[in-house]
PDB file of C-alpha atoms in Angstrom:
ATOM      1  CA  UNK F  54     113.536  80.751  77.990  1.00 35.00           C
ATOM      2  CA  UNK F  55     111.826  84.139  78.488  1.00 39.00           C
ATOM      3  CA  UNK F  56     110.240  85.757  75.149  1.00 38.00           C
ATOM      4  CA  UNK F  57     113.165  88.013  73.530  1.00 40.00           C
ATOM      5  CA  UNK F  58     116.049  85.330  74.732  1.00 42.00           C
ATOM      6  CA  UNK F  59     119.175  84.807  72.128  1.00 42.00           C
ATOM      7  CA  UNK F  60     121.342  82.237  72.458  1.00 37.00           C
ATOM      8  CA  UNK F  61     125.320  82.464  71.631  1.00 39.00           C
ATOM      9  CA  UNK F  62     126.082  80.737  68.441  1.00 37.00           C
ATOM     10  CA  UNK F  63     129.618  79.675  69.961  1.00 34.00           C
ATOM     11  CA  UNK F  64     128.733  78.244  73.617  1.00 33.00           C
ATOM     12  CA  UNK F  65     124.514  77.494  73.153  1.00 36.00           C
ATOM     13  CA  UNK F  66     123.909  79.434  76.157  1.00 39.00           C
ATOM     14  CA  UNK F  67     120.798  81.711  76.512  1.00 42.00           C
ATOM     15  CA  UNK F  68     121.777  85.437  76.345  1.00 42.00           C
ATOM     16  CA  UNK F  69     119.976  87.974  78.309  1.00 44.00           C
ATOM     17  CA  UNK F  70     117.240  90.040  76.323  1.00 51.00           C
ATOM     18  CA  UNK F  71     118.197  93.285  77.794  1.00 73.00           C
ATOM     19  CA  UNK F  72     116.875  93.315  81.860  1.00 87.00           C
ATOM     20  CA  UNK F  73     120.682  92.542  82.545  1.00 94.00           C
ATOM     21  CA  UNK F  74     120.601  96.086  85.278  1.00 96.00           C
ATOM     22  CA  UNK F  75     117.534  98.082  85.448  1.00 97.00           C
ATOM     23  CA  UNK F  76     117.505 101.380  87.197  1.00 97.00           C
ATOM     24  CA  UNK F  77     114.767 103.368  88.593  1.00 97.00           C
ATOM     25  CA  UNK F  78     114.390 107.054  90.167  1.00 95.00           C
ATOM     26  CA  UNK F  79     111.493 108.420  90.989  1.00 92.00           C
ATOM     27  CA  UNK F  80     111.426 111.853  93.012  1.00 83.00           C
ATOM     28  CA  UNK F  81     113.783 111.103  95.702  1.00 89.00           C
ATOM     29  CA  UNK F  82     112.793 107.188  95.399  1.00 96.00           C
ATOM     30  CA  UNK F  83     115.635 104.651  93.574  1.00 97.00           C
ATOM     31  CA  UNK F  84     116.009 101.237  93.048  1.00 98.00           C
ATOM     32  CA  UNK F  85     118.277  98.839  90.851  1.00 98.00           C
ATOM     33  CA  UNK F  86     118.008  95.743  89.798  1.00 98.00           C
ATOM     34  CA  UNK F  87     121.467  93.664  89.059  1.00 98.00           C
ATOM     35  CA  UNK F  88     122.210  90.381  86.897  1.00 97.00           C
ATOM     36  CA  UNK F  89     124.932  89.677  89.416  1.00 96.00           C
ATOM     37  CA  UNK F  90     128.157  88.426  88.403  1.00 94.00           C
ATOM     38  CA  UNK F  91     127.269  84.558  88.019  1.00 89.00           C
ATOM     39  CA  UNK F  92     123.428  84.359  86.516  1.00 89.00           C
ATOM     40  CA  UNK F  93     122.882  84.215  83.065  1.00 89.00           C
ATOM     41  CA  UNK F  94     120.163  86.648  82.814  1.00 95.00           C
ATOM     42  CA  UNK F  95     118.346  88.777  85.529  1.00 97.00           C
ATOM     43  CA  UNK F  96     114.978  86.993  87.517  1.00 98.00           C
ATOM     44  CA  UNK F  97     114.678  89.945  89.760  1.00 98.00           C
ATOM     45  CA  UNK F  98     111.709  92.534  89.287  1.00 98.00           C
ATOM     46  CA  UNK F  99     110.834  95.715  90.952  1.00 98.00           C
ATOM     47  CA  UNK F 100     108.348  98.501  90.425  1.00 98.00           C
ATOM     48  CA  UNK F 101     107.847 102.300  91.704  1.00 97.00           C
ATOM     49  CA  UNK F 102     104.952 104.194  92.050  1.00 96.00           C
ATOM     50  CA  UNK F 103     104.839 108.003  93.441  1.00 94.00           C
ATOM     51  CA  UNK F 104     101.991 110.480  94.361  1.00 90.00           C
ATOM     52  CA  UNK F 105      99.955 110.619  97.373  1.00 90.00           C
ATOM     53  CA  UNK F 106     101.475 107.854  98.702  1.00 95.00           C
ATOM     54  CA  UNK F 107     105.165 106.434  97.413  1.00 97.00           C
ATOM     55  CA  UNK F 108     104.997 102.348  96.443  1.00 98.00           C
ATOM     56  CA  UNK F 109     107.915  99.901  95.480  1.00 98.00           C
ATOM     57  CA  UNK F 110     107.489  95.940  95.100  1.00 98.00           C
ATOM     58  CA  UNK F 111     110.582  93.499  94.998  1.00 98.00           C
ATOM     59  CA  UNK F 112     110.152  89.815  93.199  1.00 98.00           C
ATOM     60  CA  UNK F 113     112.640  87.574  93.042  1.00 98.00           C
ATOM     61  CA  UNK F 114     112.080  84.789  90.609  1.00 98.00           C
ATOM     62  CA  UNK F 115     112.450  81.288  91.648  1.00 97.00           C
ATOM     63  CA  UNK F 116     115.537  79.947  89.479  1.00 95.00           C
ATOM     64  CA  UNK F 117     114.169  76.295  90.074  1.00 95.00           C
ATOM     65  CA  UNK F 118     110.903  77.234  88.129  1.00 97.00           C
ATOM     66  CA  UNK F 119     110.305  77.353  84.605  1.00 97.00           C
ATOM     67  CA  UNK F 120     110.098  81.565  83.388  1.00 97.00           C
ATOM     68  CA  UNK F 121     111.314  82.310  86.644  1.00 98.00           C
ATOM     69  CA  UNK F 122     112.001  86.055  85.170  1.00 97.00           C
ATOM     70  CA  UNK F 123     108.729  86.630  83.474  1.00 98.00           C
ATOM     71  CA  UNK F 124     107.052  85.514  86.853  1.00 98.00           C
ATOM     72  CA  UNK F 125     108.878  88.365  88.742  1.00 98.00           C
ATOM     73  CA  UNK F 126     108.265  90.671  86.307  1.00 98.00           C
ATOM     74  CA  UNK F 127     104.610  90.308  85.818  1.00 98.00           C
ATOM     75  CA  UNK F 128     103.730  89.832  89.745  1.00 98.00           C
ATOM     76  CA  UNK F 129     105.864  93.398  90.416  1.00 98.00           C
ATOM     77  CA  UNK F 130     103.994  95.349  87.888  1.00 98.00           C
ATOM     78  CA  UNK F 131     100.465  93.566  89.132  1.00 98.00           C
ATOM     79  CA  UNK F 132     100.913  94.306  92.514  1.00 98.00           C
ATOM     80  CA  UNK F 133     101.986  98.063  91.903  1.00 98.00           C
ATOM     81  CA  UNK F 134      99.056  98.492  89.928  1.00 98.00           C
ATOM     82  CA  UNK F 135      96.990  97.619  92.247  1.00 98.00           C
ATOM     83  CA  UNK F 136      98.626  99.419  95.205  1.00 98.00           C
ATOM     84  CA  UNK F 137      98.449 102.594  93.371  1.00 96.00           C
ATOM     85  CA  UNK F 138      94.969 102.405  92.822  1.00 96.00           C
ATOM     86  CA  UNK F 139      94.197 102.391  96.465  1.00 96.00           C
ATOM     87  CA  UNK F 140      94.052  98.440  96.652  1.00 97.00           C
ATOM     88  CA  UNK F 141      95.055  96.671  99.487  1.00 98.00           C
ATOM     89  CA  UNK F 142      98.469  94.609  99.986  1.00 98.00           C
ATOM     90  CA  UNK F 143      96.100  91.584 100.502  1.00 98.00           C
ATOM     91  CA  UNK F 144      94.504  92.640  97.011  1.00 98.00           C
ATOM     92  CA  UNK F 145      97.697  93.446  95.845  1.00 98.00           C
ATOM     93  CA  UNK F 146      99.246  89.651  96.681  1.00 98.00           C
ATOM     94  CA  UNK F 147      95.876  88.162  95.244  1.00 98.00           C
ATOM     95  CA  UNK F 148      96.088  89.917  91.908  1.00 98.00           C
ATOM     96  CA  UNK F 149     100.114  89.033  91.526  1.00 98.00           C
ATOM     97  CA  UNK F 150      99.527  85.258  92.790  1.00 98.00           C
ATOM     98  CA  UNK F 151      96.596  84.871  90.265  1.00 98.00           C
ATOM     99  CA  UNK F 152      98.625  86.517  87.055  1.00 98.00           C
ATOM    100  CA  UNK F 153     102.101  84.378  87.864  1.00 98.00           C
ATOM    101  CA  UNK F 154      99.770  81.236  88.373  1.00 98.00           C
ATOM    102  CA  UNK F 155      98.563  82.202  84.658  1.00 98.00           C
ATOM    103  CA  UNK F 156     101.674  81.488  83.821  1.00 98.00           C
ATOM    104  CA  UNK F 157     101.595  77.889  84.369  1.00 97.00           C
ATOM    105  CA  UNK F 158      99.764  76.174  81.549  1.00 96.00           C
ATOM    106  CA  UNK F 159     102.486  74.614  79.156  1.00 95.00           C
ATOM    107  CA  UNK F 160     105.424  74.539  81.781  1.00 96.00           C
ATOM    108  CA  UNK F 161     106.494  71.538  83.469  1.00 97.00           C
ATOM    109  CA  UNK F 162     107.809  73.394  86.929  1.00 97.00           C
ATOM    110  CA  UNK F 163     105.034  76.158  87.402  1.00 97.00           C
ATOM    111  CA  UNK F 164     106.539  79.939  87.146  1.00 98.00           C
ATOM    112  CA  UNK F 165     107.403  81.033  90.725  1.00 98.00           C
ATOM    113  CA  UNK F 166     108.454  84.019  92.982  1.00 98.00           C
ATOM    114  CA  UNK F 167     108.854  85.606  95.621  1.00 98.00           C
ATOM    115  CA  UNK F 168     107.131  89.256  96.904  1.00 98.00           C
ATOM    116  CA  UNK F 169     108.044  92.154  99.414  1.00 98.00           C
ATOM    117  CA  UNK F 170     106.223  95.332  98.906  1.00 98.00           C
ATOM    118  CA  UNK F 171     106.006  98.685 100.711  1.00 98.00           C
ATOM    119  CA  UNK F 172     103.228 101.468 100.778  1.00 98.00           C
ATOM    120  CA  UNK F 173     104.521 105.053 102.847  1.00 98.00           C
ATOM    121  CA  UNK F 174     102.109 107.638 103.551  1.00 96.00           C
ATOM    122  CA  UNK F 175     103.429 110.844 105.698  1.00 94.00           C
ATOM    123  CA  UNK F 176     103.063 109.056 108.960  1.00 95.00           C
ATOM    124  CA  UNK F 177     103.042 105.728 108.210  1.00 97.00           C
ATOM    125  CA  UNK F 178     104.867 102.324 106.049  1.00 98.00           C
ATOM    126  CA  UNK F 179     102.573  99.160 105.466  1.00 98.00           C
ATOM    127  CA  UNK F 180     105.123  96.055 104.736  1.00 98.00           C
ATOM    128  CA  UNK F 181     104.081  92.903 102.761  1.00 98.00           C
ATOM    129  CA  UNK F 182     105.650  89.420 101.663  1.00 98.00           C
ATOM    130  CA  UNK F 183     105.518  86.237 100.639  1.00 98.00           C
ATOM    131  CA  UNK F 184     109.162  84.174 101.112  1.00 98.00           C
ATOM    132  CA  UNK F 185     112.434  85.814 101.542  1.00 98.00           C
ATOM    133  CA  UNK F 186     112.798  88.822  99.939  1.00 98.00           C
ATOM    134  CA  UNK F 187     113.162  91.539 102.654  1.00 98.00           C
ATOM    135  CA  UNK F 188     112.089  95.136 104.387  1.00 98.00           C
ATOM    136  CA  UNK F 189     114.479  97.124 106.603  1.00 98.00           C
ATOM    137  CA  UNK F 190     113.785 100.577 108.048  1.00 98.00           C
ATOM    138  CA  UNK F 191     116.732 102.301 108.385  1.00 98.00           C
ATOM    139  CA  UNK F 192     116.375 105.332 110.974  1.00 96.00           C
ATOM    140  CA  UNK F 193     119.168 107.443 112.930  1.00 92.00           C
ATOM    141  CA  UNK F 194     118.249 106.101 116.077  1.00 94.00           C
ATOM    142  CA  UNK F 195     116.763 102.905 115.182  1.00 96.00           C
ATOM    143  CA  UNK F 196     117.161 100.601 112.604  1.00 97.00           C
ATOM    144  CA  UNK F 197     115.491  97.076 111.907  1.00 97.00           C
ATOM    145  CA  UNK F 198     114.607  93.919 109.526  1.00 98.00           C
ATOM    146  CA  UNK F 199     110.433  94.382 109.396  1.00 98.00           C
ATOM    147  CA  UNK F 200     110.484  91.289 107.644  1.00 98.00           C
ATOM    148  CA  UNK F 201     110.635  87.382 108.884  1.00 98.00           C
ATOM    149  CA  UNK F 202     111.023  85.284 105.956  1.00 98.00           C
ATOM    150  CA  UNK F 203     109.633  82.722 104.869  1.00 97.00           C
ATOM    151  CA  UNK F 204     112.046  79.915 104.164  1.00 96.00           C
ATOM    152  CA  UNK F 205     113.551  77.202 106.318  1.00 95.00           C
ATOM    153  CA  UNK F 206     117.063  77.834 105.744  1.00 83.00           C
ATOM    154  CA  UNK F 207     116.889  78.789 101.505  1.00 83.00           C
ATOM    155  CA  UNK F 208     114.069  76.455 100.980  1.00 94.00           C
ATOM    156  CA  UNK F 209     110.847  78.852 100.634  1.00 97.00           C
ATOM    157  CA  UNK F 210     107.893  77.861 102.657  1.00 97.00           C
ATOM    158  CA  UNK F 211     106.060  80.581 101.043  1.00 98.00           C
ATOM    159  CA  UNK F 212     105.517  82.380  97.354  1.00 98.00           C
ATOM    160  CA  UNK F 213     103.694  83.071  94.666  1.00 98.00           C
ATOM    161  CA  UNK F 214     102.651  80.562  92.038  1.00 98.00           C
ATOM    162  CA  UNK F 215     100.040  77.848  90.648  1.00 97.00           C
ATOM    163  CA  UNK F 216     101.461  75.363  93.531  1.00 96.00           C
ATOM    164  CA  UNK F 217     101.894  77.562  96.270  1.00 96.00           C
ATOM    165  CA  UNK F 218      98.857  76.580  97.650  1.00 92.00           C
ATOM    166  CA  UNK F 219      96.652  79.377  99.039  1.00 91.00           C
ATOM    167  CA  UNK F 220      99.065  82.627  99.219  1.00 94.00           C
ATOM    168  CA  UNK F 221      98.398  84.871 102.066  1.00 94.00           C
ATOM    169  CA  UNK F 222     100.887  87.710 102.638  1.00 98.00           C
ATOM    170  CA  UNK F 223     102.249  88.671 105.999  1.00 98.00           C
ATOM    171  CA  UNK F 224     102.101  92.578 106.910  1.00 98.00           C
ATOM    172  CA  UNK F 225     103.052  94.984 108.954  1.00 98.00           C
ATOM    173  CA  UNK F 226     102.356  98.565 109.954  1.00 98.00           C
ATOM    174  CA  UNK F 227     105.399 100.513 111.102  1.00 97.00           C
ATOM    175  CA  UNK F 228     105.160 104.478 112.538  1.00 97.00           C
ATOM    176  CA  UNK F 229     108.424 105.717 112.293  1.00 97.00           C
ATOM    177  CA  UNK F 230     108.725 108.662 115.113  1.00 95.00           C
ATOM    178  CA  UNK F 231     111.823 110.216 112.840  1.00 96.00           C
ATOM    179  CA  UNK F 232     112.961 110.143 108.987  1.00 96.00           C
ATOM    180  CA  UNK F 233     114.509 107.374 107.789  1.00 97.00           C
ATOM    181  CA  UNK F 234     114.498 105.077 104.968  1.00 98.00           C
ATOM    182  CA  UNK F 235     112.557 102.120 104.074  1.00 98.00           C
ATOM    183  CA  UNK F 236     114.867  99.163 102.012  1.00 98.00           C
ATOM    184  CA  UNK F 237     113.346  96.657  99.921  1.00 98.00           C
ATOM    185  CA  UNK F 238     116.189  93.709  98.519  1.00 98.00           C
ATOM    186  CA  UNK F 239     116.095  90.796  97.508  1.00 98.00           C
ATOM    187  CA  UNK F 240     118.111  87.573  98.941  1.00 97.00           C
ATOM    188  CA  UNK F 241     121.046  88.361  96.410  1.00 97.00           C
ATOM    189  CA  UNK F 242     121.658  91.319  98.457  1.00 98.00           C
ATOM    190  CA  UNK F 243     120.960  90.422 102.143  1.00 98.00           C
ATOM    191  CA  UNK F 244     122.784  87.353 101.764  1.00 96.00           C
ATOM    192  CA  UNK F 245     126.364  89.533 102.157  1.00 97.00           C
ATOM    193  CA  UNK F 246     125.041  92.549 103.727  1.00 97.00           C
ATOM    194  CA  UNK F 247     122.148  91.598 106.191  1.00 95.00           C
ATOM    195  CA  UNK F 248     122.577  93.527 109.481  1.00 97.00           C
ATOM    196  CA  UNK F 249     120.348  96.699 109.686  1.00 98.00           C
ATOM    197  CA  UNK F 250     123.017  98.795 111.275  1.00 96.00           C
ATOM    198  CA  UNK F 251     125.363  98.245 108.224  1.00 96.00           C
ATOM    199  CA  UNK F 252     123.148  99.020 105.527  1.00 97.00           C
ATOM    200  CA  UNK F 253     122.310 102.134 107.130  1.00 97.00           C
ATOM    201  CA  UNK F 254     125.961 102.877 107.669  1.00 95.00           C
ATOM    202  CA  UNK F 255     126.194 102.397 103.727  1.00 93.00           C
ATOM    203  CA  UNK F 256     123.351 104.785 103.273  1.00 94.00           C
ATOM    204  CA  UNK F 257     125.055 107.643 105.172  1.00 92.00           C
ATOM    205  CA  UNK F 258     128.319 107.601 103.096  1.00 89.00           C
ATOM    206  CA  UNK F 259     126.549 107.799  99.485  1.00 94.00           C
ATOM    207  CA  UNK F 260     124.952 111.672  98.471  1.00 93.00           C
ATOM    208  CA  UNK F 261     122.120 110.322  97.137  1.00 94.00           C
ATOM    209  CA  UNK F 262     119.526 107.257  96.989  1.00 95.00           C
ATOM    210  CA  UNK F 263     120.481 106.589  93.540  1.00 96.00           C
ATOM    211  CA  UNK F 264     124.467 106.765  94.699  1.00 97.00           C
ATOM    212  CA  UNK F 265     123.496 104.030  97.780  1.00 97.00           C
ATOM    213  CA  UNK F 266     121.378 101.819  95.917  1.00 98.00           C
ATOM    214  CA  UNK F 267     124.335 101.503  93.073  1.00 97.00           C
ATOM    215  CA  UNK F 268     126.837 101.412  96.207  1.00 97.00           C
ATOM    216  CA  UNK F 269     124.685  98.593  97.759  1.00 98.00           C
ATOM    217  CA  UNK F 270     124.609  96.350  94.341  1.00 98.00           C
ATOM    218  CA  UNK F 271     128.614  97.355  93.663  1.00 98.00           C
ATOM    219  CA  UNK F 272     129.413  95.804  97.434  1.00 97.00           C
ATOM    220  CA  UNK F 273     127.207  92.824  96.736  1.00 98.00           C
ATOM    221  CA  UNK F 274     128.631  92.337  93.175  1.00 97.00           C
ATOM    222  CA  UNK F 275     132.216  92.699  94.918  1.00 97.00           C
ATOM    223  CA  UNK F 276     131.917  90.067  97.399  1.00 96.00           C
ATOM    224  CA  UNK F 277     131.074  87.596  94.941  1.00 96.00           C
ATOM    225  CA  UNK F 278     127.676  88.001  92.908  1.00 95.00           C
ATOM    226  CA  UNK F 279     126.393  84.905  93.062  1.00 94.00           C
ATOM    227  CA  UNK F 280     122.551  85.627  92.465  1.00 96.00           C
ATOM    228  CA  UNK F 281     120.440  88.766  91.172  1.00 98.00           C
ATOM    229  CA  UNK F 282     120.938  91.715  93.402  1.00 98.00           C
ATOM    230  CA  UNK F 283     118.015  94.189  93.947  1.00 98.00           C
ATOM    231  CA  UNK F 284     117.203  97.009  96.216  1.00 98.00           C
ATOM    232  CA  UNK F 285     114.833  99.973  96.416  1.00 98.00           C
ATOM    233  CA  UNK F 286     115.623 102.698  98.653  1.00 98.00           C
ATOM    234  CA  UNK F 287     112.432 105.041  99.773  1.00 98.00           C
ATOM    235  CA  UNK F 288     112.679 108.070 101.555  1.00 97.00           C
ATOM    236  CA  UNK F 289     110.145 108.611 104.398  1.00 97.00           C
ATOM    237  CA  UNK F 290     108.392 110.494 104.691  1.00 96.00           C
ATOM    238  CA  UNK F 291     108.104 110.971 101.261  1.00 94.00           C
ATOM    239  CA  UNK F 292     107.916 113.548  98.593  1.00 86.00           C
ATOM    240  CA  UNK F 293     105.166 113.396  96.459  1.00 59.00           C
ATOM    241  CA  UNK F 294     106.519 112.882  92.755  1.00 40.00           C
ATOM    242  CA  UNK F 295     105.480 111.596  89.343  1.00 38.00           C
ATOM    243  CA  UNK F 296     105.276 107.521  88.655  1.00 42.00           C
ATOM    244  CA  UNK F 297     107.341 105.811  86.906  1.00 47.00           C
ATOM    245  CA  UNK F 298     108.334 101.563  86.320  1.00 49.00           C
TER     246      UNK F 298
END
C-alpha cells in the first residue's frame, strides 16, 4: 500500500489517502485525474508546467505492480521537472525510468508505469511515450491519435520500471497549421471514447478546458468506470502562464 493508505475497520480494504480526483488549471491549460467508479484508490498521475513553453505528462500506474500509484506519481513530477528546465523528452524518460526503478528494492513485482508527455512552443508540439497512454491533436479541420501504443492488445510491450529493460521513448514533432488542442489520457479514458473526431466534438460543446476535461471524465465515469480516468487538455498555441502541479 502507498504511504498515507487507511484501511476500513469494517471490510479490511485499503482506503484512498486523498488522490481520489485531482484537478489542475493552469492559464488556459486543465487536466483531471479520476479514481473511476471501480478502483480502490487512484494510480493515475499528471503534471503541468507553464511559461515559455506549456508542458503536461500523463502516467498511468501499472495495477499488476507493487506501488503502482507512487510509481505514476513520482515519474510525472520527474519528467516535468526536467522538461521545464529545457531537458529533452529523451532526458525527460531517462530521469522518470531511473526514479520509478528506485522504487524497486523491497517489492516483489517492481513499481511500474506507463508515460505520454507533451512540450508546445508557439509553432510547434513534441509528443513522447512509453506504453499506452495516449496524444490526440484535436484541430477544426484535422484531428488525429499522434500516438501508437505500445501494447499488444492490453499487454504493454513498453514502460517504465526496474524490468522494463532499456526504456527508450517514441516521439514525435507535430506543426499544427491552425489552433487546436493537444489531449493527453490515459487508457481509462480512450478505452470508451477513442476516435479523434469525437473527443473534439466533446471539446466544442464545453465553455472551457476545465468544463471538457470534467465533461470527458463524467462520460467515461458514465459508461462504466472501470479504471482511473485522466486527461489534460492544452491549448495551442499557448498562453504563457504561471506553473503549477
Amino acid at each position: 500500500m502507498a504511504p498515507g493508505d487507511k484501511f476500513c475497520e469494517r471490510c479490511g480494504l485499503a482506503q484512498p489517502a486523498g488522490r481520489d480526483r485531482i484537478e489542475l488549471n493552469v492559464g488556459d491549460a486543465a487536466g483531471i485525474s479520476d479514481r473511476g467508479r471501480h478502483h480502490y484508490r487512484n494510480e493515475d498521475a499528471l503534471a503541468i508546467r507553464a511559461g515559455e513553453r506549456l508542458i503536461a505528462v500523463v502516467c498511468d500506474g501499472v495495477s499488476t505492480s507493487d506501488r503502482p500509484d507512487e510509481a505514476a506519481r513520482l515519474a510525472a513530477d520527474t519528467a516535468a521537472d526536467v522538461l521545464s528546465g529545457g531537458g529533452s523528452t529523451k532526458d525527460a524518460v531517462g530521469a522518470a525510468a531511473e526514479a520509478v526503478a528506485a522504487l524497486a528494492p523491497g517489492t516483489v513485482e517492481p513499481p511500474a508505469c506507463t508515460y505520454v508527455s507533451a512540450v508546445l512552443t508557439g509553432d510547434e508540439v513534441r509528443i513522447g511515450w512509453v506504453g499506452d497512454s495516449r496524444a490526440y491533436w484535436l484541430g477544426e479541420t484535422e484531428c488525429r491519435l499522434l500516438t501508437e501504443d505500445d501494447a499488444v492488445g492490453h499487454v504493454l510491450t513498453a514502460w517504465l520500471g526496474a524490468d522494463a529493460g532499456e526504456v527508450a521513448p517514441r516521439e514525435l514533432t507535430l506543426t499544427p497549421a491552425e489552433p487546436g488542442t493537444v489531449l493527453l489520457c490515459s487508457d481509462g479514458l480512450w478505452n470508451y471514447l477513442g476516435e479523434a473526431r469525437e473527443l473534439r466534438d466533446h471539446l466544442r460543446t464545453a465553455p472551457s478546458p476545465a468544463a471538457a476535461a470534467a465533461g470527458l471524465v463524467r462520460y467515461a465515469n458514465d459508461q462504466g468506470g472501470h479504471d482511473n480516468i485522466t486527461v489534460v487538455l492544452l491549448p495551442f498555441p499557448p498562453a504563457t502562464t504561471r506553473s503549477a502541479s
